[in-house]
Amino acid sequence: MRRTAAAAFGALMAFTLAACSSEAPSAPRPVAATPISTTVAKPPAPVNPAPPATSKTPAVTWQVGARPLPLGAGGFGKVEPTPPELVNRALPTNDVLPPPTDGDYHATATAVPADVLARSTWQAACPVKAGDLRYLTMSFWGFDGRAHTGEMLVNAKGAAGITKVFGQLFEAHFPLEEMRVTSPAELTAPPTGDGNSTSAFVCRPARGQTSWSAHAYGLAVDVNPFCNPYTQGDLVLPELASAYLDRSRRRPGMVLAGDATVRAFAAIGWSWGGAWTSPKDRMHFTATGH
């Protein structure tokens, strides 16, 4: 999850594609929108597993997005201590798509449906054409121990690799809280510092910069942002995620150096922002190195 001041986003929407072409790789060549369908058998031994499913839905003790934070420097929220309810985060997943019924991994990749594009952050000024994006649906395990179906927009040239990566995370029972398409309202909403959505395409500039983010090309994925916060100096994003800066205290959903998540992305040629010195972007995987 990445938040940007509305003024910065509005200014960037006025950029021409030619002005942005020097800041990032050229748009990929369109590919045929043939569906990908994948099924992976249930694994025998999960790694970094989600809690086991129970017949009783976990009590919801925190309402995500309910409390806006005071604004701090750069338009971000004021960094505050992690609330006790989120120190060991394990909120249940709200389904946006029907969950799988067989416990296996399923994935599809198609051209982006018009209604999905309309509720995404894509605009004509974005540095990637709508036809060069793909709409993915992928199974994932929630922190509630249940299988769910998520959605994601990615660059067409990365679609097959991303479905493979998340198939491996599903095999390992690596938990995700939610996976959905980012909406335009999220770019200008007051910061609440508690988001944890795994996502890819977001048409916005790089954090604190005026050039396009790799997310604006659909060439980056953020995994469990709250469990894997971004830090630079005193800035922590999400702003309530400071409890997850202690990486020696391993909790479900965390990405750690050399682990199965880092290796899965590396196998498709994507690098990890958690290996950077400053900023350290633990949630971020990218095909561009940025």
Short mmCIF file of N, CA, C and O in Angstrom, two decimals, residues 71-192:
data_model
loop_
_atom_site.label_atom_id
_atom_site.label_comp_id
_atom_site.label_asym_id
_atom_site.label_seq_id
_atom_site.Cartn_x
_atom_site.Cartn_y
_atom_site.Cartn_z
N LEU A 71 -1.83 14.45 9.49
CA LEU A 71 -0.86 14.52 8.42
C LEU A 71 0.51 14.92 8.94
O LEU A 71 0.64 15.77 9.82
N GLY A 72 1.54 14.28 8.37
CA GLY A 72 2.91 14.61 8.70
C GLY A 72 3.60 15.17 7.47
O GLY A 72 2.96 15.66 6.53
N ALA A 73 4.91 15.06 7.45
CA ALA A 73 5.69 15.59 6.34
C ALA A 73 5.42 14.81 5.06
O ALA A 73 5.17 13.61 5.09
N GLY A 74 5.46 15.51 3.93
CA GLY A 74 5.33 14.87 2.63
C GLY A 74 3.95 14.37 2.30
O GLY A 74 3.77 13.64 1.33
N GLY A 75 2.95 14.75 3.09
CA GLY A 75 1.60 14.31 2.81
C GLY A 75 1.27 12.94 3.37
O GLY A 75 0.16 12.45 3.20
N PHE A 76 2.25 12.29 3.98
CA PHE A 76 2.00 11.01 4.62
C PHE A 76 1.39 11.23 5.99
O PHE A 76 1.38 12.34 6.53
N GLY A 77 0.88 10.16 6.61
CA GLY A 77 0.34 10.27 7.94
C GLY A 77 1.45 10.33 8.98
O GLY A 77 2.60 9.95 8.73
N LYS A 78 1.10 10.78 10.16
CA LYS A 78 2.04 10.80 11.27
C LYS A 78 2.31 9.36 11.72
O LYS A 78 1.39 8.58 11.93
N VAL A 79 3.58 9.01 11.83
CA VAL A 79 3.95 7.66 12.27
C VAL A 79 3.60 7.51 13.75
O VAL A 79 4.03 8.32 14.59
N GLU A 80 2.81 6.48 14.06
CA GLU A 80 2.38 6.24 15.44
C GLU A 80 2.70 4.81 15.83
O GLU A 80 2.88 3.94 14.96
N PRO A 81 2.79 4.52 17.14
CA PRO A 81 3.04 3.14 17.58
C PRO A 81 1.97 2.19 17.06
O PRO A 81 0.80 2.57 16.89
N THR A 82 2.35 0.96 16.81
CA THR A 82 1.41 -0.05 16.32
C THR A 82 0.37 -0.36 17.40
O THR A 82 0.72 -0.67 18.54
N PRO A 83 -0.91 -0.29 17.06
CA PRO A 83 -1.94 -0.66 18.03
C PRO A 83 -1.79 -2.12 18.44
O PRO A 83 -1.35 -2.97 17.64
N PRO A 84 -2.11 -2.46 19.69
CA PRO A 84 -1.96 -3.84 20.17
C PRO A 84 -2.65 -4.86 19.28
O PRO A 84 -2.15 -5.98 19.10
N GLU A 85 -3.79 -4.50 18.67
CA GLU A 85 -4.54 -5.43 17.83
C GLU A 85 -3.78 -5.82 16.57
O GLU A 85 -4.11 -6.82 15.93
N LEU A 86 -2.76 -5.03 16.20
CA LEU A 86 -2.05 -5.25 14.94
C LEU A 86 -0.61 -5.69 15.12
O LEU A 86 0.11 -5.89 14.14
N VAL A 87 -0.17 -5.85 16.36
CA VAL A 87 1.22 -6.25 16.61
C VAL A 87 1.50 -7.64 16.05
O VAL A 87 2.57 -7.91 15.51
N ASN A 88 0.54 -8.53 16.18
CA ASN A 88 0.60 -9.86 15.56
C ASN A 88 -0.59 -9.95 14.61
O ASN A 88 -1.59 -10.60 14.91
N ARG A 89 -0.48 -9.31 13.47
CA ARG A 89 -1.64 -9.10 12.60
C ARG A 89 -2.14 -10.42 12.01
O ARG A 89 -1.36 -11.18 11.43
N ALA A 90 -3.43 -10.64 12.15
CA ALA A 90 -4.04 -11.86 11.59
C ALA A 90 -5.52 -11.60 11.33
O ALA A 90 -6.39 -12.37 11.77
N LEU A 91 -5.82 -10.51 10.62
CA LEU A 91 -7.21 -10.17 10.33
C LEU A 91 -7.79 -11.10 9.27
O LEU A 91 -7.08 -11.53 8.37
N PRO A 92 -9.08 -11.40 9.35
CA PRO A 92 -9.69 -12.26 8.34
C PRO A 92 -9.83 -11.55 7.01
O PRO A 92 -9.84 -10.31 6.94
N THR A 93 -9.95 -12.31 5.94
CA THR A 93 -10.07 -11.79 4.59
C THR A 93 -11.53 -11.61 4.20
O THR A 93 -12.34 -12.51 4.41
N ASN A 94 -11.84 -10.45 3.63
CA ASN A 94 -13.17 -10.22 3.06
C ASN A 94 -13.11 -10.60 1.58
O ASN A 94 -12.33 -10.02 0.81
N ASP A 95 -13.89 -11.58 1.17
CA ASP A 95 -13.83 -12.06 -0.20
C ASP A 95 -14.41 -11.05 -1.18
O ASP A 95 -15.52 -10.54 -0.98
N VAL A 96 -13.66 -10.76 -2.26
CA VAL A 96 -14.15 -9.93 -3.35
C VAL A 96 -14.53 -10.79 -4.55
O VAL A 96 -15.27 -10.35 -5.42
N LEU A 97 -14.05 -12.02 -4.58
CA LEU A 97 -14.38 -12.99 -5.62
C LEU A 97 -14.69 -14.32 -4.94
O LEU A 97 -14.24 -14.57 -3.82
N PRO A 98 -15.45 -15.20 -5.59
CA PRO A 98 -15.77 -16.49 -4.97
C PRO A 98 -14.48 -17.27 -4.65
O PRO A 98 -13.59 -17.38 -5.50
N PRO A 99 -14.37 -17.79 -3.44
CA PRO A 99 -13.16 -18.55 -3.07
C PRO A 99 -13.13 -19.91 -3.75
O PRO A 99 -14.17 -20.43 -4.17
N PRO A 100 -11.95 -20.49 -3.90
CA PRO A 100 -11.87 -21.84 -4.48
C PRO A 100 -12.57 -22.84 -3.56
O PRO A 100 -12.57 -22.68 -2.34
N THR A 101 -13.13 -23.86 -4.16
CA THR A 101 -13.90 -24.83 -3.38
C THR A 101 -13.14 -26.14 -3.15
O THR A 101 -13.60 -26.98 -2.38
N ASP A 102 -11.99 -26.30 -3.81
CA ASP A 102 -11.29 -27.58 -3.72
C ASP A 102 -9.96 -27.51 -2.99
O ASP A 102 -9.27 -28.52 -2.86
N GLY A 103 -9.58 -26.35 -2.50
CA GLY A 103 -8.32 -26.23 -1.78
C GLY A 103 -7.09 -26.23 -2.65
O GLY A 103 -5.96 -26.26 -2.14
N ASP A 104 -7.26 -26.22 -3.98
CA ASP A 104 -6.14 -26.18 -4.91
C ASP A 104 -5.90 -24.75 -5.39
O ASP A 104 -6.76 -23.88 -5.24
N TYR A 105 -4.73 -24.55 -6.00
CA TYR A 105 -4.40 -23.24 -6.57
C TYR A 105 -4.96 -23.11 -7.98
O TYR A 105 -4.81 -24.00 -8.81
N HIS A 106 -5.65 -22.00 -8.24
CA HIS A 106 -6.19 -21.70 -9.55
C HIS A 106 -5.80 -20.28 -9.94
O HIS A 106 -5.82 -19.37 -9.09
N ALA A 107 -5.44 -20.07 -11.18
CA ALA A 107 -5.08 -18.74 -11.67
C ALA A 107 -5.57 -18.55 -13.09
O ALA A 107 -5.57 -19.49 -13.89
N THR A 108 -6.00 -17.33 -13.41
CA THR A 108 -6.36 -16.97 -14.77
C THR A 108 -5.71 -15.63 -15.11
O THR A 108 -5.45 -14.80 -14.22
N ALA A 109 -5.43 -15.41 -16.39
CA ALA A 109 -4.90 -14.14 -16.87
C ALA A 109 -5.60 -13.80 -18.17
O ALA A 109 -5.56 -14.58 -19.12
N THR A 110 -6.27 -12.64 -18.21
CA THR A 110 -7.03 -12.23 -19.39
C THR A 110 -6.80 -10.74 -19.64
O THR A 110 -6.22 -10.03 -18.81
N ALA A 111 -7.27 -10.28 -20.80
CA ALA A 111 -7.32 -8.84 -21.02
C ALA A 111 -8.17 -8.21 -19.92
O ALA A 111 -9.06 -8.86 -19.35
N VAL A 112 -7.89 -6.95 -19.59
CA VAL A 112 -8.59 -6.31 -18.47
C VAL A 112 -10.03 -5.99 -18.87
O VAL A 112 -10.27 -5.25 -19.83
N PRO A 113 -11.02 -6.56 -18.17
CA PRO A 113 -12.41 -6.23 -18.47
C PRO A 113 -12.67 -4.75 -18.29
O PRO A 113 -12.05 -4.08 -17.44
N ALA A 114 -13.60 -4.19 -19.06
CA ALA A 114 -13.87 -2.75 -19.02
C ALA A 114 -14.29 -2.28 -17.64
O ALA A 114 -13.88 -1.21 -17.18
N ASP A 115 -15.09 -3.09 -16.93
CA ASP A 115 -15.54 -2.65 -15.61
C ASP A 115 -14.40 -2.66 -14.60
O ASP A 115 -14.35 -1.80 -13.70
N VAL A 116 -13.45 -3.58 -14.75
CA VAL A 116 -12.29 -3.61 -13.86
C VAL A 116 -11.38 -2.41 -14.15
O VAL A 116 -10.90 -1.74 -13.22
N LEU A 117 -11.16 -2.12 -15.42
CA LEU A 117 -10.33 -0.97 -15.78
C LEU A 117 -10.95 0.32 -15.23
O LEU A 117 -10.24 1.20 -14.72
N ALA A 118 -12.27 0.42 -15.28
CA ALA A 118 -12.96 1.62 -14.83
C ALA A 118 -12.81 1.85 -13.33
O ALA A 118 -12.80 3.00 -12.88
N ARG A 119 -12.66 0.79 -12.56
CA ARG A 119 -12.51 0.96 -11.11
C ARG A 119 -11.05 0.93 -10.67
O ARG A 119 -10.76 0.95 -9.47
N SER A 120 -10.14 0.89 -11.62
CA SER A 120 -8.71 0.92 -11.31
C SER A 120 -8.18 2.35 -11.41
O SER A 120 -8.93 3.29 -11.72
N THR A 121 -6.89 2.53 -11.19
CA THR A 121 -6.27 3.85 -11.27
C THR A 121 -5.80 4.19 -12.68
O THR A 121 -5.19 5.24 -12.88
N TRP A 122 -6.08 3.32 -13.65
CA TRP A 122 -5.60 3.58 -15.01
C TRP A 122 -6.31 4.79 -15.62
O TRP A 122 -7.52 4.97 -15.46
N GLN A 123 -5.52 5.65 -16.30
CA GLN A 123 -6.02 6.76 -17.09
C GLN A 123 -5.19 6.83 -18.36
O GLN A 123 -4.11 6.23 -18.45
N ALA A 124 -5.66 7.61 -19.32
CA ALA A 124 -4.95 7.70 -20.60
C ALA A 124 -3.54 8.25 -20.43
O ALA A 124 -2.65 7.95 -21.23
N ALA A 125 -3.29 9.06 -19.39
CA ALA A 125 -1.96 9.64 -19.17
C ALA A 125 -0.99 8.68 -18.51
O ALA A 125 0.19 9.00 -18.37
N CYS A 126 -1.45 7.51 -18.11
CA CYS A 126 -0.56 6.53 -17.47
C CYS A 126 0.48 6.05 -18.48
O CYS A 126 0.23 6.02 -19.69
N PRO A 127 1.65 5.62 -18.03
CA PRO A 127 2.73 5.27 -18.94
C PRO A 127 2.62 3.87 -19.55
O PRO A 127 3.54 3.44 -20.23
N VAL A 128 1.53 3.18 -19.32
CA VAL A 128 1.31 1.87 -19.93
C VAL A 128 -0.09 1.87 -20.55
O VAL A 128 -1.04 2.42 -19.98
N LYS A 129 -0.21 1.29 -21.73
CA LYS A 129 -1.51 1.21 -22.38
C LYS A 129 -2.39 0.18 -21.66
O LYS A 129 -1.89 -0.82 -21.14
N ALA A 130 -3.68 0.42 -21.67
CA ALA A 130 -4.60 -0.53 -21.05
C ALA A 130 -4.46 -1.91 -21.68
O ALA A 130 -4.56 -2.93 -21.00
N GLY A 131 -4.21 -1.96 -22.99
CA GLY A 131 -4.06 -3.24 -23.67
C GLY A 131 -2.81 -3.99 -23.31
O GLY A 131 -2.68 -5.18 -23.63
N ASP A 132 -1.86 -3.32 -22.63
CA ASP A 132 -0.64 -3.98 -22.21
C ASP A 132 -0.70 -4.45 -20.76
O ASP A 132 0.31 -4.87 -20.19
N LEU A 133 -1.88 -4.34 -20.14
CA LEU A 133 -2.11 -4.87 -18.80
C LEU A 133 -2.91 -6.16 -18.89
O LEU A 133 -3.64 -6.39 -19.86
N ARG A 134 -2.78 -6.99 -17.88
CA ARG A 134 -3.56 -8.22 -17.77
C ARG A 134 -4.26 -8.25 -16.42
O ARG A 134 -3.71 -7.79 -15.41
N TYR A 135 -5.45 -8.83 -16.42
CA TYR A 135 -6.22 -9.01 -15.20
C TYR A 135 -6.02 -10.44 -14.72
O TYR A 135 -6.36 -11.40 -15.42
N LEU A 136 -5.44 -10.58 -13.53
CA LEU A 136 -5.18 -11.90 -12.95
C LEU A 136 -6.17 -12.19 -11.84
O LEU A 136 -6.55 -11.31 -11.07
N THR A 137 -6.58 -13.45 -11.75
CA THR A 137 -7.23 -13.94 -10.54
C THR A 137 -6.38 -15.11 -10.05
O THR A 137 -5.93 -15.93 -10.84
N MET A 138 -6.13 -15.14 -8.73
CA MET A 138 -5.22 -16.15 -8.17
C MET A 138 -5.70 -16.56 -6.78
O MET A 138 -6.17 -15.73 -6.00
N SER A 139 -5.58 -17.83 -6.50
CA SER A 139 -5.90 -18.33 -5.16
C SER A 139 -4.82 -17.91 -4.17
O SER A 139 -3.64 -17.81 -4.53
N PHE A 140 -5.22 -17.67 -2.93
CA PHE A 140 -4.24 -17.41 -1.87
C PHE A 140 -4.83 -17.84 -0.54
O PHE A 140 -6.05 -17.95 -0.37
N TRP A 141 -3.94 -18.10 0.41
CA TRP A 141 -4.35 -18.44 1.76
C TRP A 141 -4.43 -17.16 2.59
O TRP A 141 -3.52 -16.34 2.58
N GLY A 142 -5.52 -16.99 3.34
CA GLY A 142 -5.65 -15.85 4.24
C GLY A 142 -5.06 -16.13 5.60
O GLY A 142 -4.70 -17.26 5.93
N PHE A 143 -4.94 -15.09 6.40
CA PHE A 143 -4.51 -15.26 7.78
C PHE A 143 -5.56 -16.01 8.60
O PHE A 143 -5.28 -16.45 9.71
N ASP A 144 -6.74 -16.14 8.04
CA ASP A 144 -7.80 -16.90 8.69
C ASP A 144 -7.70 -18.40 8.40
O ASP A 144 -8.55 -19.18 8.81
N GLY A 145 -6.65 -18.82 7.68
CA GLY A 145 -6.47 -20.23 7.38
C GLY A 145 -7.34 -20.76 6.27
O GLY A 145 -7.38 -21.97 6.03
N ARG A 146 -8.04 -19.87 5.56
CA ARG A 146 -8.93 -20.28 4.49
C ARG A 146 -8.37 -19.88 3.13
O ARG A 146 -7.61 -18.92 3.02
N ALA A 147 -8.76 -20.60 2.09
CA ALA A 147 -8.37 -20.26 0.73
C ALA A 147 -9.32 -19.21 0.17
O ALA A 147 -10.54 -19.28 0.39
N HIS A 148 -8.75 -18.22 -0.55
CA HIS A 148 -9.53 -17.13 -1.12
C HIS A 148 -9.08 -16.92 -2.57
O HIS A 148 -8.08 -17.48 -3.01
N THR A 149 -9.82 -16.10 -3.29
CA THR A 149 -9.45 -15.73 -4.65
C THR A 149 -9.21 -14.23 -4.70
O THR A 149 -10.09 -13.45 -4.32
N GLY A 150 -8.03 -13.84 -5.15
CA GLY A 150 -7.70 -12.43 -5.26
C GLY A 150 -7.63 -11.98 -6.71
O GLY A 150 -7.72 -12.80 -7.64
N GLU A 151 -7.49 -10.68 -6.91
CA GLU A 151 -7.39 -10.10 -8.24
C GLU A 151 -6.22 -9.12 -8.28
O GLU A 151 -5.86 -8.53 -7.26
N MET A 152 -5.63 -8.97 -9.47
CA MET A 152 -4.46 -8.12 -9.61
C MET A 152 -4.32 -7.68 -11.06
O MET A 152 -4.62 -8.45 -11.98
N LEU A 153 -3.88 -6.44 -11.29
CA LEU A 153 -3.51 -5.96 -12.61
C LEU A 153 -1.99 -5.93 -12.71
O LEU A 153 -1.33 -5.39 -11.83
N VAL A 154 -1.45 -6.53 -13.77
CA VAL A 154 0.00 -6.54 -13.98
C VAL A 154 0.29 -6.29 -15.45
O VAL A 154 -0.58 -6.39 -16.31
N ASN A 155 1.54 -5.96 -15.74
CA ASN A 155 1.99 -5.83 -17.11
C ASN A 155 1.88 -7.18 -17.82
O ASN A 155 2.17 -8.22 -17.24
N ALA A 156 1.47 -7.17 -19.08
CA ALA A 156 1.27 -8.41 -19.81
C ALA A 156 2.50 -9.30 -19.83
O ALA A 156 2.41 -10.52 -19.72
N LYS A 157 3.68 -8.68 -19.94
CA LYS A 157 4.88 -9.49 -20.05
C LYS A 157 5.28 -10.16 -18.73
O LYS A 157 6.13 -11.04 -18.72
N GLY A 158 4.64 -9.75 -17.63
CA GLY A 158 4.94 -10.38 -16.35
C GLY A 158 3.86 -11.30 -15.84
O GLY A 158 4.01 -11.92 -14.79
N ALA A 159 2.75 -11.42 -16.59
CA ALA A 159 1.57 -12.14 -16.09
C ALA A 159 1.87 -13.60 -15.78
O ALA A 159 1.52 -14.11 -14.70
N ALA A 160 2.51 -14.31 -16.71
CA ALA A 160 2.76 -15.74 -16.50
C ALA A 160 3.68 -15.97 -15.30
O ALA A 160 3.46 -16.88 -14.50
N GLY A 161 4.69 -15.13 -15.17
CA GLY A 161 5.61 -15.27 -14.04
C GLY A 161 4.95 -15.01 -12.71
O GLY A 161 5.19 -15.72 -11.73
N ILE A 162 4.08 -13.99 -12.65
CA ILE A 162 3.40 -13.66 -11.39
C ILE A 162 2.44 -14.77 -10.97
O ILE A 162 2.37 -15.13 -9.79
N THR A 163 1.71 -15.36 -11.91
CA THR A 163 0.83 -16.46 -11.53
C THR A 163 1.65 -17.65 -11.01
O THR A 163 1.20 -18.38 -10.11
N LYS A 164 2.85 -17.83 -11.55
CA LYS A 164 3.72 -18.91 -11.06
C LYS A 164 4.19 -18.62 -9.64
O LYS A 164 4.18 -19.50 -8.77
N VAL A 165 4.61 -17.37 -9.39
CA VAL A 165 5.07 -17.00 -8.05
C VAL A 165 3.99 -17.23 -7.01
O VAL A 165 4.23 -17.85 -5.96
N PHE A 166 2.79 -16.75 -7.29
CA PHE A 166 1.73 -16.88 -6.29
C PHE A 166 1.24 -18.32 -6.16
O PHE A 166 0.70 -18.70 -5.11
N GLY A 167 1.45 -19.12 -7.19
CA GLY A 167 1.21 -20.55 -7.04
C GLY A 167 2.17 -21.16 -6.03
O GLY A 167 1.78 -22.01 -5.21
N GLN A 168 3.42 -20.71 -6.06
CA GLN A 168 4.41 -21.22 -5.10
C GLN A 168 4.09 -20.74 -3.69
O GLN A 168 4.26 -21.49 -2.72
N LEU A 169 3.63 -19.49 -3.56
CA LEU A 169 3.25 -19.00 -2.24
C LEU A 169 2.04 -19.76 -1.70
O LEU A 169 1.94 -20.02 -0.50
N PHE A 170 1.12 -20.12 -2.60
CA PHE A 170 -0.03 -20.91 -2.18
C PHE A 170 0.42 -22.28 -1.70
O PHE A 170 -0.06 -22.78 -0.67
N GLU A 171 1.33 -22.91 -2.43
CA GLU A 171 1.86 -24.20 -2.01
C GLU A 171 2.50 -24.13 -0.63
O GLU A 171 2.39 -25.07 0.17
N ALA A 172 3.16 -23.02 -0.35
CA ALA A 172 3.84 -22.86 0.94
C ALA A 172 2.91 -22.40 2.05
O ALA A 172 3.34 -22.23 3.19
N HIS A 173 1.63 -22.16 1.72
CA HIS A 173 0.65 -21.63 2.69
C HIS A 173 1.09 -20.28 3.23
O HIS A 173 0.79 -19.93 4.39
N PHE A 174 1.80 -19.50 2.43
CA PHE A 174 2.19 -18.15 2.83
C PHE A 174 0.93 -17.29 2.86
O PHE A 174 0.25 -17.16 1.84
N PRO A 175 0.58 -16.66 4.00
CA PRO A 175 -0.71 -15.97 4.09
C PRO A 175 -0.67 -14.54 3.55
O PRO A 175 0.31 -13.81 3.72
N LEU A 176 -1.75 -14.15 2.90
CA LEU A 176 -1.99 -12.79 2.45
C LEU A 176 -3.31 -12.33 3.05
O LEU A 176 -4.26 -13.12 3.13
N GLU A 177 -3.40 -11.07 3.43
CA GLU A 177 -4.65 -10.58 4.02
C GLU A 177 -5.70 -10.29 2.95
O GLU A 177 -6.87 -10.63 3.10
N GLU A 178 -5.27 -9.65 1.87
CA GLU A 178 -6.18 -9.39 0.77
C GLU A 178 -5.37 -9.14 -0.50
O GLU A 178 -4.18 -8.83 -0.47
N MET A 179 -6.04 -9.32 -1.64
CA MET A 179 -5.42 -9.09 -2.95
C MET A 179 -6.52 -8.54 -3.85
O MET A 179 -7.44 -9.26 -4.24
N ARG A 180 -6.43 -7.24 -4.16
CA ARG A 180 -7.49 -6.61 -4.95
C ARG A 180 -6.92 -5.46 -5.76
O ARG A 180 -5.81 -4.97 -5.51
N VAL A 181 -7.68 -5.00 -6.74
CA VAL A 181 -7.29 -3.89 -7.60
C VAL A 181 -7.42 -2.58 -6.83
O VAL A 181 -8.44 -2.32 -6.19
N THR A 182 -6.39 -1.76 -6.87
CA THR A 182 -6.40 -0.47 -6.19
C THR A 182 -7.33 0.50 -6.90
O THR A 182 -7.33 0.61 -8.12
N SER A 183 -8.13 1.22 -6.12
CA SER A 183 -9.10 2.16 -6.68
C SER A 183 -8.54 3.59 -6.69
O SER A 183 -7.64 3.92 -5.91
N PRO A 184 -9.07 4.47 -7.55
CA PRO A 184 -8.60 5.85 -7.56
C PRO A 184 -8.78 6.56 -6.23
O PRO A 184 -7.95 7.39 -5.84
N ALA A 185 -9.86 6.25 -5.51
CA ALA A 185 -10.13 6.93 -4.25
C ALA A 185 -9.02 6.69 -3.23
O ALA A 185 -8.76 7.54 -2.36
N GLU A 186 -8.35 5.54 -3.34
CA GLU A 186 -7.28 5.24 -2.38
C GLU A 186 -6.07 6.15 -2.54
O GLU A 186 -5.30 6.32 -1.59
N LEU A 187 -5.90 6.74 -3.72
CA LEU A 187 -4.75 7.59 -3.95
C LEU A 187 -4.88 8.95 -3.25
O LEU A 187 -3.88 9.59 -2.96
N THR A 188 -6.09 9.38 -3.00
CA THR A 188 -6.31 10.69 -2.39
C THR A 188 -6.98 10.61 -1.03
O THR A 188 -7.23 11.64 -0.40
N ALA A 189 -7.27 9.41 -0.56
CA ALA A 189 -7.92 9.25 0.74
C ALA A 189 -6.97 9.64 1.87
O ALA A 189 -5.75 9.50 1.74
N PRO A 190 -7.49 10.15 2.99
CA PRO A 190 -6.62 10.46 4.13
C PRO A 190 -5.89 9.19 4.57
O PRO A 190 -6.47 8.11 4.60
N PRO A 191 -4.61 9.29 4.93
CA PRO A 191 -3.86 8.10 5.33
C PRO A 191 -4.36 7.54 6.65
O PRO A 191 -4.67 8.28 7.58
N THR A 192 -4.48 6.22 6.71
CA THR A 192 -4.87 5.56 7.95
C THR A 192 -3.77 4.65 8.48
O THR A 192 -3.84 4.19 9.61
#
